[in-house]
GROMACS .gro file of C-alpha atoms in nm:
model
  446
    1MET     CA    1  -0.011   0.011  -0.027
    2MET     CA    2   0.139   0.370  -0.028
    3PRO     CA    3   0.170   0.643   0.225
    4ASN     CA    4  -0.128   0.833   0.312
    5CYS     CA    5  -0.233   1.093   0.098
    6GLY     CA    6  -0.565   1.216   0.221
    7SER     CA    7  -0.733   0.927   0.075
    8GLY     CA    8  -0.759   0.656   0.339
    9SER     CA    9  -0.464   0.409   0.255
   10SER     CA   10  -0.205   0.215   0.430
   11ALA     CA   11   0.176   0.272   0.331
   12TRP     CA   12   0.349   0.066   0.065
   13SER     CA   13   0.718   0.078   0.064
   14ARG     CA   14   0.910   0.317  -0.115
   15ARG     CA   15   1.121   0.096  -0.290
   16GLU     CA   16   0.759  -0.075  -0.416
   17PHE     CA   17   0.645   0.237  -0.481
   18LEU     CA   18   0.939   0.283  -0.729
   19ALA     CA   19   0.901  -0.052  -0.844
   20ARG     CA   20   0.555   0.015  -0.954
   21THR     CA   21   0.581   0.324  -1.125
   22GLY     CA   22   0.880   0.265  -1.301
   23ALA     CA   23   1.102   0.525  -1.215
   24THR     CA   24   1.454   0.562  -1.210
   25ALA     CA   25   1.547   0.907  -0.988
   26ALA     CA   26   1.481   0.829  -0.605
   27GLY     CA   27   1.149   0.972  -0.448
   28VAL     CA   28   0.928   0.967  -0.158
   29LEU     CA   29   0.596   1.020  -0.130
   30ALA     CA   30   0.311   1.162   0.140
   31GLY     CA   31   0.329   1.060   0.464
   32LEU     CA   32   0.700   1.162   0.583
   33GLU     CA   33   0.818   1.307   0.893
   34VAL     CA   34   0.904   1.656   0.757
   35SER     CA   35   1.244   1.752   0.758
   36ARG     CA   36   1.285   2.160   0.773
   37THR     CA   37   1.596   2.258   0.604
   38ALA     CA   38   1.603   2.072   0.318
   39HIS     CA   39   1.471   2.267   0.100
   40ALA     CA   40   1.579   2.583  -0.127
   41ALA     CA   41   1.523   2.868   0.160
   42GLY     CA   42   1.658   2.639   0.400
   43SER     CA   43   1.376   2.844   0.622
   44ASP     CA   44   1.046   2.741   0.761
   45ILE     CA   45   0.872   2.775   0.489
   46ILE     CA   46   0.858   2.660   0.145
   47LYS     CA   47   0.774   2.985  -0.124
   48VAL     CA   48   0.601   2.866  -0.430
   49GLY     CA   49   0.545   3.058  -0.722
   50MET     CA   50   0.328   3.036  -1.032
   51ILE     CA   51   0.371   3.069  -1.387
   52GLY     CA   52   0.045   3.105  -1.533
   53CYS     CA   53  -0.240   3.174  -1.389
   54GLY     CA   54  -0.506   2.967  -1.546
   55GLY     CA   55  -0.701   2.625  -1.411
   56ARG     CA   56  -0.453   2.412  -1.454
   57CYS     CA   57  -0.157   2.631  -1.225
   58SER     CA   58  -0.460   2.750  -1.054
   59GLY     CA   59  -0.557   2.384  -0.935
   60ALA     CA   60  -0.159   2.269  -0.865
   61ALA     CA   61  -0.142   2.574  -0.659
   62ALA     CA   62  -0.413   2.462  -0.434
   63GLN     CA   63  -0.302   2.096  -0.422
   64ALA     CA   64   0.034   2.207  -0.368
   65LEU     CA   65  -0.094   2.442  -0.078
   66ASN     CA   66  -0.279   2.125   0.035
   67THR     CA   67   0.120   1.956   0.104
   68GLY     CA   68   0.114   2.113   0.460
   69PRO     CA   69   0.143   2.384   0.718
   70ASP     CA   70   0.482   2.496   0.569
   71VAL     CA   71   0.436   2.559   0.222
   72ARG     CA   72   0.321   2.931   0.096
   73LEU     CA   73   0.188   3.066  -0.249
   74VAL     CA   74   0.431   3.392  -0.262
   75ALA     CA   75   0.455   3.532  -0.625
   76MET     CA   76   0.212   3.477  -0.937
   77CYS     CA   77   0.264   3.642  -1.296
   78ASP     CA   78   0.125   3.627  -1.610
   79ILE     CA   79   0.021   3.803  -1.954
   80PHE     CA   80  -0.325   3.900  -1.862
   81GLU     CA   81  -0.338   4.118  -1.455
   82SER     CA   82  -0.732   3.999  -1.496
   83LYS     CA   83  -0.603   3.640  -1.441
   84VAL     CA   84  -0.326   3.710  -1.244
   85LYS     CA   85  -0.633   3.901  -0.988
   86ALA     CA   86  -0.906   3.660  -0.990
   87ALA     CA   87  -0.619   3.371  -0.910
   88ARG     CA   88  -0.517   3.483  -0.662
   89GLU     CA   89  -0.854   3.586  -0.501
   90ASN     CA   90  -0.973   3.247  -0.583
   91LEU     CA   91  -0.635   3.061  -0.392
   92LYS     CA   92  -0.728   3.286  -0.136
   93ASN     CA   93  -1.083   3.191  -0.036
   94ILE     CA   94  -0.965   2.866  -0.067
   95HIS     CA   95  -0.623   2.869   0.162
   96PRO     CA   96  -0.644   3.264   0.315
   97ASP     CA   97  -0.356   3.211   0.546
   98LYS     CA   98  -0.135   3.083   0.269
   99VAL     CA   99  -0.167   3.287   0.013
  100ILE     CA  100   0.067   3.587   0.053
  101VAL     CA  101   0.078   3.747  -0.222
  102ASP     CA  102   0.132   4.075  -0.225
  103ASP     CA  103   0.084   4.346  -0.546
  104ASP     CA  104   0.446   4.364  -0.560
  105HIS     CA  105   0.455   4.033  -0.617
  106CYS     CA  106   0.176   3.946  -0.912
  107PHE     CA  107   0.353   4.016  -1.221
  108VAL     CA  108   0.198   4.084  -1.581
  109GLY     CA  109   0.382   4.045  -1.938
  110LEU     CA  110   0.634   3.790  -2.080
  111ASP     CA  111   0.890   3.871  -1.873
  112GLY     CA  112   0.704   3.811  -1.485
  113TYR     CA  113   0.809   3.462  -1.505
  114LYS     CA  114   1.200   3.638  -1.418
  115LYS     CA  115   1.020   3.819  -1.097
  116VAL     CA  116   0.835   3.517  -0.965
  117ILE     CA  117   1.160   3.231  -1.038
  118GLU     CA  118   1.319   3.525  -0.764
  119ALA     CA  119   1.082   3.513  -0.530
  120SER     CA  120   1.023   3.178  -0.520
  121ASP     CA  121   1.132   2.808  -0.392
  122VAL     CA  122   0.964   2.643  -0.619
  123VAL     CA  123   0.805   2.728  -0.939
  124LEU     CA  124   0.497   2.592  -1.060
  125ILE     CA  125   0.475   2.617  -1.415
  126ALA     CA  126   0.128   2.589  -1.687
  127CYS     CA  127   0.093   2.838  -1.917
  128ALA     CA  128   0.134   2.822  -2.338
  129SER     CA  129   0.293   2.507  -2.356
  130LYS     CA  130   0.514   2.709  -2.645
  131PHE     CA  131   0.754   2.819  -2.297
  132HIS     CA  132   0.714   2.495  -2.102
  133PRO     CA  133   1.058   2.404  -2.193
  134MET     CA  134   1.197   2.745  -2.084
  135TYR     CA  135   1.065   2.845  -1.816
  136SER     CA  136   1.192   2.478  -1.697
  137GLU     CA  137   1.504   2.560  -1.787
  138GLU     CA  138   1.531   2.952  -1.631
  139ALA     CA  139   1.403   2.806  -1.301
  140ILE     CA  140   1.657   2.444  -1.257
  141LYS     CA  141   1.991   2.681  -1.390
  142ALA     CA  142   1.832   2.918  -1.077
  143GLY     CA  143   1.869   2.655  -0.777
  144LYS     CA  144   1.470   2.637  -0.797
  145HIS     CA  145   1.221   2.255  -0.803
  146VAL     CA  146   0.962   2.274  -1.073
  147PHE     CA  147   0.651   2.132  -1.151
  148VAL     CA  148   0.550   2.161  -1.514
  149GLU     CA  149   0.219   2.110  -1.689
  150LYS     CA  150   0.207   1.904  -1.992
  151PRO     CA  151   0.338   1.900  -2.268
  152HIS     CA  152   0.673   1.939  -2.256
  153GLY     CA  153   0.737   2.080  -2.505
  154ILE     CA  154   0.555   2.135  -2.855
  155ASP     CA  155   0.826   2.070  -3.144
  156PRO     CA  156   1.183   1.867  -3.172
  157VAL     CA  157   1.372   2.200  -3.045
  158GLY     CA  158   1.171   2.257  -2.714
  159VAL     CA  159   1.134   1.867  -2.627
  160ARG     CA  160   1.532   1.817  -2.630
  161ARG     CA  161   1.469   2.164  -2.380
  162MET     CA  162   1.336   2.010  -2.149
  163GLN     CA  163   1.530   1.681  -2.155
  164ALA     CA  164   1.824   1.903  -2.108
  165ALA     CA  165   1.674   2.115  -1.830
  166CYS     CA  166   1.555   1.759  -1.609
  167ASP     CA  167   1.959   1.624  -1.704
  168LEU     CA  168   2.074   1.951  -1.532
  169ALA     CA  169   1.791   1.961  -1.287
  170LYS     CA  170   1.968   1.583  -1.125
  171GLU     CA  171   2.251   1.744  -1.176
  172LYS     CA  172   2.128   2.002  -0.906
  173GLY     CA  173   1.985   1.768  -0.678
  174LEU     CA  174   1.627   1.948  -0.738
  175SER     CA  175   1.335   1.809  -0.829
  176ILE     CA  176   1.130   1.852  -1.097
  177VAL     CA  177   0.756   1.670  -1.111
  178SER     CA  178   0.580   1.600  -1.486
  179GLY     CA  179   0.200   1.655  -1.482
  180LEU     CA  180   0.144   1.397  -1.659
  181GLN     CA  181  -0.027   1.266  -1.350
  182SER     CA  182  -0.136   0.859  -1.512
  183ARG     CA  183   0.182   0.740  -1.313
  184PHE     CA  184   0.076   0.835  -0.965
  185ASP     CA  185  -0.263   0.734  -1.019
  186PHE     CA  186  -0.261   0.423  -0.721
  187GLY     CA  187  -0.520   0.167  -0.957
  188TRP     CA  188  -0.294   0.243  -1.273
  189GLN     CA  189   0.009   0.197  -1.072
  190GLU     CA  190  -0.144  -0.144  -1.003
  191CYS     CA  191  -0.245  -0.258  -1.359
  192MET     CA  192   0.135  -0.152  -1.474
  193LYS     CA  193   0.268  -0.387  -1.241
  194ARG     CA  194   0.030  -0.654  -1.353
  195ILE     CA  195   0.118  -0.606  -1.673
  196HIS     CA  196   0.461  -0.574  -1.638
  197ASP     CA  197   0.454  -0.930  -1.466
  198GLY     CA  198   0.322  -1.083  -1.750
  199ALA     CA  199  -0.081  -1.092  -1.663
  200ILE     CA  200  -0.165  -0.992  -2.040
  201GLY     CA  201   0.123  -1.176  -2.201
  202ASP     CA  202   0.331  -0.974  -2.448
  203ILE     CA  203   0.147  -0.639  -2.570
  204VAL     CA  204   0.036  -0.703  -2.934
  205ALA     CA  205  -0.184  -0.340  -2.962
  206VAL     CA  206  -0.309  -0.069  -2.774
  207GLN     CA  207  -0.642   0.151  -2.887
  208ALA     CA  208  -0.582   0.540  -2.691
  209MET     CA  209  -0.851   0.801  -2.684
  210PHE     CA  210  -0.897   1.109  -2.577
  211LEU     CA  211  -1.282   1.188  -2.787
  212ARG     CA  212  -1.395   1.504  -2.632
  213GLY     CA  213  -1.568   1.887  -2.744
  214PRO     CA  214  -1.331   2.141  -2.827
  215TYR     CA  215  -1.127   2.247  -2.549
  216GLN     CA  216  -1.193   2.601  -2.357
  217VAL     CA  217  -1.276   2.818  -2.635
  218MET     CA  218  -1.201   3.204  -2.508
  219SER     CA  219  -1.437   3.409  -2.696
  220ARG     CA  220  -1.240   3.775  -2.831
  221LYS     CA  221  -1.298   4.076  -2.568
  222PRO     CA  222  -1.324   4.399  -2.771
  223GLU     CA  223  -0.998   4.561  -2.591
  224HIS     CA  224  -0.799   4.262  -2.715
  225THR     CA  225  -0.538   4.309  -3.019
  226GLU     CA  226  -0.523   3.970  -3.280
  227LEU     CA  227  -0.175   3.877  -3.039
  228GLN     CA  228  -0.374   3.951  -2.721
  229PHE     CA  229  -0.643   3.726  -2.844
  230GLN     CA  230  -0.431   3.426  -2.969
  231PHE     CA  231  -0.227   3.420  -2.647
  232TRP     CA  232  -0.621   3.477  -2.455
  233ASN     CA  233  -0.666   3.144  -2.629
  234TRP     CA  234  -0.354   2.996  -2.641
  235TYR     CA  235  -0.444   2.585  -2.657
  236HIS     CA  236  -0.598   2.719  -3.015
  237PHE     CA  237  -0.309   2.808  -3.172
  238CYS     CA  238  -0.045   2.585  -3.268
  239TRP     CA  239   0.261   2.830  -3.202
  240LEU     CA  240   0.135   2.798  -2.885
  241SER     CA  241   0.018   2.518  -2.838
  242GLY     CA  242   0.166   2.244  -3.062
  243ASP     CA  243  -0.240   2.154  -3.157
  244ASP     CA  244  -0.406   1.870  -2.978
  245VAL     CA  245  -0.171   1.529  -3.061
  246PRO     CA  246   0.072   1.695  -2.801
  247GLN     CA  247  -0.184   1.870  -2.513
  248SER     CA  248  -0.442   1.558  -2.527
  249LEU     CA  249  -0.279   1.273  -2.669
  250VAL     CA  250   0.014   1.332  -2.473
  251HIS     CA  251  -0.174   1.166  -2.103
  252ASN     CA  252  -0.243   0.823  -2.320
  253MET     CA  253   0.102   0.825  -2.525
  254ASP     CA  254   0.225   0.842  -2.157
  255ARG     CA  255   0.103   0.576  -2.053
  256VAL     CA  256   0.202   0.346  -2.349
  257SER     CA  257   0.541   0.403  -2.301
  258TRP     CA  258   0.470   0.277  -1.969
  259ALA     CA  259   0.296  -0.054  -2.045
  260LEU     CA  260   0.559  -0.086  -2.308
  261LYS     CA  261   0.880  -0.028  -2.037
  262GLU     CA  262   0.968   0.294  -2.132
  263GLU     CA  263   0.997   0.181  -2.550
  264MET     CA  264   0.956   0.438  -2.831
  265PRO     CA  265   0.809   0.404  -3.159
  266GLU     CA  266   1.017   0.346  -3.467
  267TRP     CA  267   0.800   0.531  -3.684
  268CYS     CA  268   0.410   0.648  -3.746
  269PHE     CA  269   0.206   0.738  -3.982
  270GLY     CA  270  -0.143   0.978  -3.936
  271LEU     CA  271  -0.443   1.150  -4.069
  272GLY     CA  272  -0.659   1.451  -3.956
  273GLY     CA  273  -0.786   1.770  -4.043
  274ARG     CA  274  -1.047   1.966  -3.933
  275SER     CA  275  -1.415   1.846  -4.051
  276ALA     CA  276  -1.652   1.986  -3.771
  277SER     CA  277  -1.546   2.299  -3.613
  278PHE     CA  278  -1.494   2.605  -3.741
  279GLY     CA  279  -1.446   2.973  -3.612
  280GLU     CA  280  -1.218   3.188  -3.506
  281GLY     CA  281  -1.194   3.122  -3.117
  282LEU     CA  282  -1.146   2.736  -3.241
  283GLY     CA  283  -0.764   2.891  -3.389
  284ASP     CA  284  -0.563   2.674  -3.584
  285MET     CA  285  -0.599   2.336  -3.452
  286TYR     CA  286  -0.690   2.011  -3.625
  287ASP     CA  287  -1.054   1.949  -3.477
  288HIS     CA  288  -0.941   1.538  -3.534
  289ASP     CA  289  -0.667   1.339  -3.546
  290THR     CA  290  -0.565   0.969  -3.573
  291VAL     CA  291  -0.175   0.803  -3.543
  292VAL     CA  292  -0.056   0.465  -3.600
  293TYR     CA  293   0.245   0.403  -3.378
  294GLU     CA  294   0.480   0.075  -3.492
  295TYR     CA  295   0.685  -0.027  -3.215
  296LYS     CA  296   1.025  -0.265  -3.288
  297SER     CA  297   0.876  -0.460  -2.982
  298GLY     CA  298   0.652  -0.584  -3.227
  299ALA     CA  299   0.331  -0.380  -3.101
  300ARG     CA  300   0.078  -0.177  -3.282
  301VAL     CA  301  -0.091   0.144  -3.072
  302TYR     CA  302  -0.401   0.315  -3.316
  303ALA     CA  303  -0.418   0.641  -3.080
  304MET     CA  304  -0.708   0.869  -3.208
  305CYS     CA  305  -0.788   1.231  -3.085
  306ARG     CA  306  -1.061   1.406  -3.188
  307THR     CA  307  -1.233   1.790  -3.024
  308GLN     CA  308  -1.609   1.808  -3.220
  309ASN     CA  309  -1.920   1.886  -3.051
  310GLY     CA  310  -2.252   1.595  -3.063
  311CYS     CA  311  -2.011   1.304  -3.084
  312TYR     CA  312  -1.873   0.971  -2.932
  313GLY     CA  313  -1.676   1.018  -2.633
  314ASN     CA  314  -1.384   0.872  -2.436
  315SER     CA  315  -1.044   0.905  -2.284
  316SER     CA  316  -0.930   0.561  -2.234
  317ASP     CA  317  -0.687   0.277  -2.308
  318ILE     CA  318  -0.746  -0.055  -2.407
  319ILE     CA  319  -0.367  -0.258  -2.377
  320MET     CA  320  -0.402  -0.628  -2.598
  321GLY     CA  321  -0.176  -0.862  -2.506
  322THR     CA  322  -0.089  -1.237  -2.616
  323LYS     CA  323  -0.277  -1.351  -2.263
  324GLY     CA  324  -0.529  -1.103  -2.172
  325THR     CA  325  -0.686  -0.730  -2.235
  326CYS     CA  326  -0.645  -0.478  -1.974
  327TYR     CA  327  -0.905  -0.203  -1.974
  328LEU     CA  328  -0.715   0.076  -1.797
  329GLY     CA  329  -0.970   0.309  -1.788
  330GLN     CA  330  -1.158   0.045  -1.543
  331LYS     CA  331  -0.863  -0.113  -1.411
  332ARG     CA  332  -0.964  -0.434  -1.566
  333ILE     CA  333  -0.795  -0.722  -1.722
  334VAL     CA  334  -1.001  -1.003  -1.859
  335GLY     CA  335  -0.827  -1.359  -1.993
  336GLU     CA  336  -0.601  -1.586  -1.867
  337THR     CA  337  -0.567  -1.372  -1.600
  338ASN     CA  338  -0.924  -1.236  -1.473
  339TRP     CA  339  -0.896  -0.892  -1.244
  340GLN     CA  340  -1.024  -0.581  -1.123
  341TYR     CA  341  -0.845  -0.342  -0.896
  342GLU     CA  342  -1.059  -0.294  -0.561
  343GLY     CA  343  -0.749  -0.161  -0.387
  344PRO     CA  344  -0.731   0.247  -0.244
  345ARG     CA  345  -0.836   0.566  -0.490
  346ASN     CA  346  -0.646   0.894  -0.454
  347ASP     CA  347  -0.636   1.201  -0.672
  348PRO     CA  348  -0.308   1.154  -0.908
  349TYR     CA  349  -0.302   1.518  -0.922
  350GLN     CA  350  -0.264   1.545  -0.527
  351THR     CA  351  -0.064   1.263  -0.488
  352GLU     CA  352   0.198   1.437  -0.745
  353GLN     CA  353   0.238   1.764  -0.561
  354GLN     CA  354   0.266   1.586  -0.176
  355ALA     CA  355   0.549   1.380  -0.345
  356LEU     CA  356   0.710   1.663  -0.514
  357PHE     CA  357   0.687   1.895  -0.171
  358ASP     CA  358   0.775   1.594   0.036
  359SER     CA  359   1.069   1.498  -0.127
  360ILE     CA  360   1.174   1.899  -0.113
  361ARG     CA  361   1.132   1.804   0.264
  362LYS     CA  362   1.326   1.536   0.281
  363GLY     CA  363   1.598   1.653   0.035
  364GLN     CA  364   1.558   1.363  -0.185
  365PRO     CA  365   1.475   1.474  -0.498
  366ILE     CA  366   1.239   1.333  -0.786
  367ASN     CA  367   1.307   1.349  -1.128
  368SER     CA  368   0.974   1.284  -1.385
  369GLY     CA  369   1.249   1.286  -1.654
  370TYR     CA  370   1.290   0.921  -1.689
  371HIS     CA  371   0.950   0.996  -1.922
  372MET     CA  372   0.803   1.323  -1.953
  373ALA     CA  373   1.026   1.406  -2.278
  374GLN     CA  374   1.020   1.107  -2.478
  375SER     CA  375   0.611   1.082  -2.412
  376THR     CA  376   0.559   1.429  -2.539
  377MET     CA  377   0.797   1.402  -2.825
  378VAL     CA  378   0.604   1.060  -2.905
  379THR     CA  379   0.282   1.311  -2.940
  380VAL     CA  380   0.469   1.558  -3.169
  381LEU     CA  381   0.633   1.296  -3.378
  382GLY     CA  382   0.290   1.214  -3.394
  383GLN     CA  383   0.155   1.532  -3.471
  384LEU     CA  384   0.393   1.615  -3.765
  385ALA     CA  385   0.333   1.259  -3.941
  386VAL     CA  386  -0.055   1.357  -3.933
  387TYR     CA  387   0.011   1.743  -4.069
  388THR     CA  388   0.275   1.617  -4.340
  389GLY     CA  389   0.072   1.341  -4.429
  390GLN     CA  390   0.425   1.183  -4.433
  391ALA     CA  391   0.556   0.830  -4.225
  392MET     CA  392   0.818   0.959  -3.974
  393ARG     CA  393   1.116   0.822  -3.802
  394PHE     CA  394   1.116   0.842  -3.437
  395GLU     CA  395   1.501   0.883  -3.475
  396GLU     CA  396   1.437   1.146  -3.730
  397VAL     CA  397   1.209   1.370  -3.575
  398ALA     CA  398   1.381   1.317  -3.216
  399LYS     CA  399   1.671   1.507  -3.437
  400MET     CA  400   1.528   1.803  -3.637
  401ASP     CA  401   1.591   2.114  -3.552
  402PHE     CA  402   1.192   2.197  -3.650
  403GLN     CA  403   1.050   2.471  -3.436
  404TYR     CA  404   0.698   2.652  -3.431
  405ARG     CA  405   0.800   3.049  -3.517
  406PRO     CA  406   0.835   3.292  -3.341
  407THR     CA  407   1.121   3.143  -3.062
  408PRO     CA  408   1.003   3.135  -2.705
  409GLU     CA  409   1.265   3.378  -2.670
  410GLU     CA  410   1.204   3.601  -2.988
  411THR     CA  411   0.820   3.662  -2.847
  412ARG     CA  412   0.737   3.989  -2.820
  413MET     CA  413   0.391   4.136  -2.747
  414ASP     CA  414   0.462   4.444  -2.977
  415MET     CA  415   0.474   4.153  -3.271
  416GLU     CA  416   0.276   4.088  -3.587
  417PRO     CA  417   0.093   3.692  -3.516
  418PRO     CA  418   0.259   3.427  -3.660
  419THR     CA  419  -0.092   3.343  -3.796
  420LEU     CA  420  -0.343   3.577  -3.920
  421PRO     CA  421  -0.723   3.508  -4.018
  422ASP     CA  422  -0.909   3.524  -4.335
  423SER     CA  423  -1.188   3.720  -4.453
  424THR     CA  424  -1.410   3.442  -4.284
  425GLY     CA  425  -1.254   3.438  -3.912
  426ASN     CA  426  -1.098   3.061  -4.005
  427TYR     CA  427  -0.751   3.049  -3.979
  428PRO     CA  428  -0.463   2.879  -4.228
  429LEU     CA  429  -0.453   2.462  -4.194
  430PRO     CA  430  -0.185   2.273  -4.296
  431LYS     CA  431  -0.293   2.048  -4.556
  432PRO     CA  432  -0.097   1.701  -4.518
  433GLY     CA  433   0.068   1.586  -4.849
  434ILE     CA  434   0.068   1.963  -4.922
  435SER     CA  435   0.225   2.183  -4.670
  436SER     CA  436   0.577   2.178  -4.631
  437LEU     CA  437   0.729   2.128  -4.294
  438GLU     CA  438   0.936   2.488  -4.344
  439TRP     CA  439   0.560   2.676  -4.368
  440ILE     CA  440   0.412   2.440  -4.073
  441ALA     CA  441   0.660   2.573  -3.868
  442GLY     CA  442   0.536   2.931  -3.979
  443PRO     CA  443   0.432   3.210  -4.006
  444ARG     CA  444   0.162   3.096  -4.134
  445ARG     CA  445  -0.110   3.344  -4.408
  446PRO     CA  446  -0.423   3.247  -4.583
   0.00000   0.00000   0.00000
């Protein structure tokens, strides 16, 4: 059993937890004795800063503040002042004594991340995904622990940068934890242990699905410039988000990598486009993607995502083996072995924050670098295969210099946006079999 993280479960040994998650870095979870001298500040308080003030970073901050009486939120930043103010108010309503962010530590603009890093011991990063690698790198260089949301890059250059940040964190003895929370789910840990122990035999195929309606479409405000609107609605613009395979299917493909003991695909092909979701609020994302990955082991993964209203929805995985099938969403195995998980349930989002903060208290850093960048690279591979209509090899894409323009460092709030709408309010989309990687990288013009 696992250490108690508010789930009512009894304790697993540290060794057993690491074996079940497949972690290669030293790590701990909740319920450990607090060491008051282990974190970066060397004091009784762990100071937390937020880079990004949307729902995901606010959720991570609330969960971080739940991890113990010694945590304080001290700094926040976002592109938009309204988001900073709203997040501060909401979090203060939840944790009135732990949110101590004064006006001087509410930062607005693209350079606010620097001031948040300076003020904090732990940096929570969940903003336009384009910036995740750069902000993580800067925080680690500054000696700060990091929680960073998925995806961990939106192009090969960004993903390699994130891997380098994870490697640097290991060298510096700092924790970096991924927002790919599946690996902290008790039931999925038990499923993976049984898969790895041979309960379904050799994995033959996986059906991975993330099917839903469009995600958080944000309406344009009268005062927005075109660039401000794209940042306001960043999820739906590929130069900021990377599109839906890295954004959504990254969860599924991280679980696939976990099941396959971190084996990466050799190659893939894909198909997709936009057929039902139009309008300026939907930016330049595809509304459906399917990627077929092939592995040296012989496994094939059929991964699909969709963002269309009024359609069948599912966000689970079915892992098929030579001796049985694991219905991962149901935490159930059928075949030669029939099994249903009936153990303790937990909130993996909360558990990952508890793991991070307890690692800081104990001075025993944990590092998600063994899976987070590689799982993201699998989805970058898939999205580029869908866009181009070409078969692509993992090793070749992982080495590409492809990067959505402008680079994070070149991005300014007074620049011309890298994509512009046509007369109908729709933005130009990649055309499989026609659009080049250079055009896809941007700028994209009607």
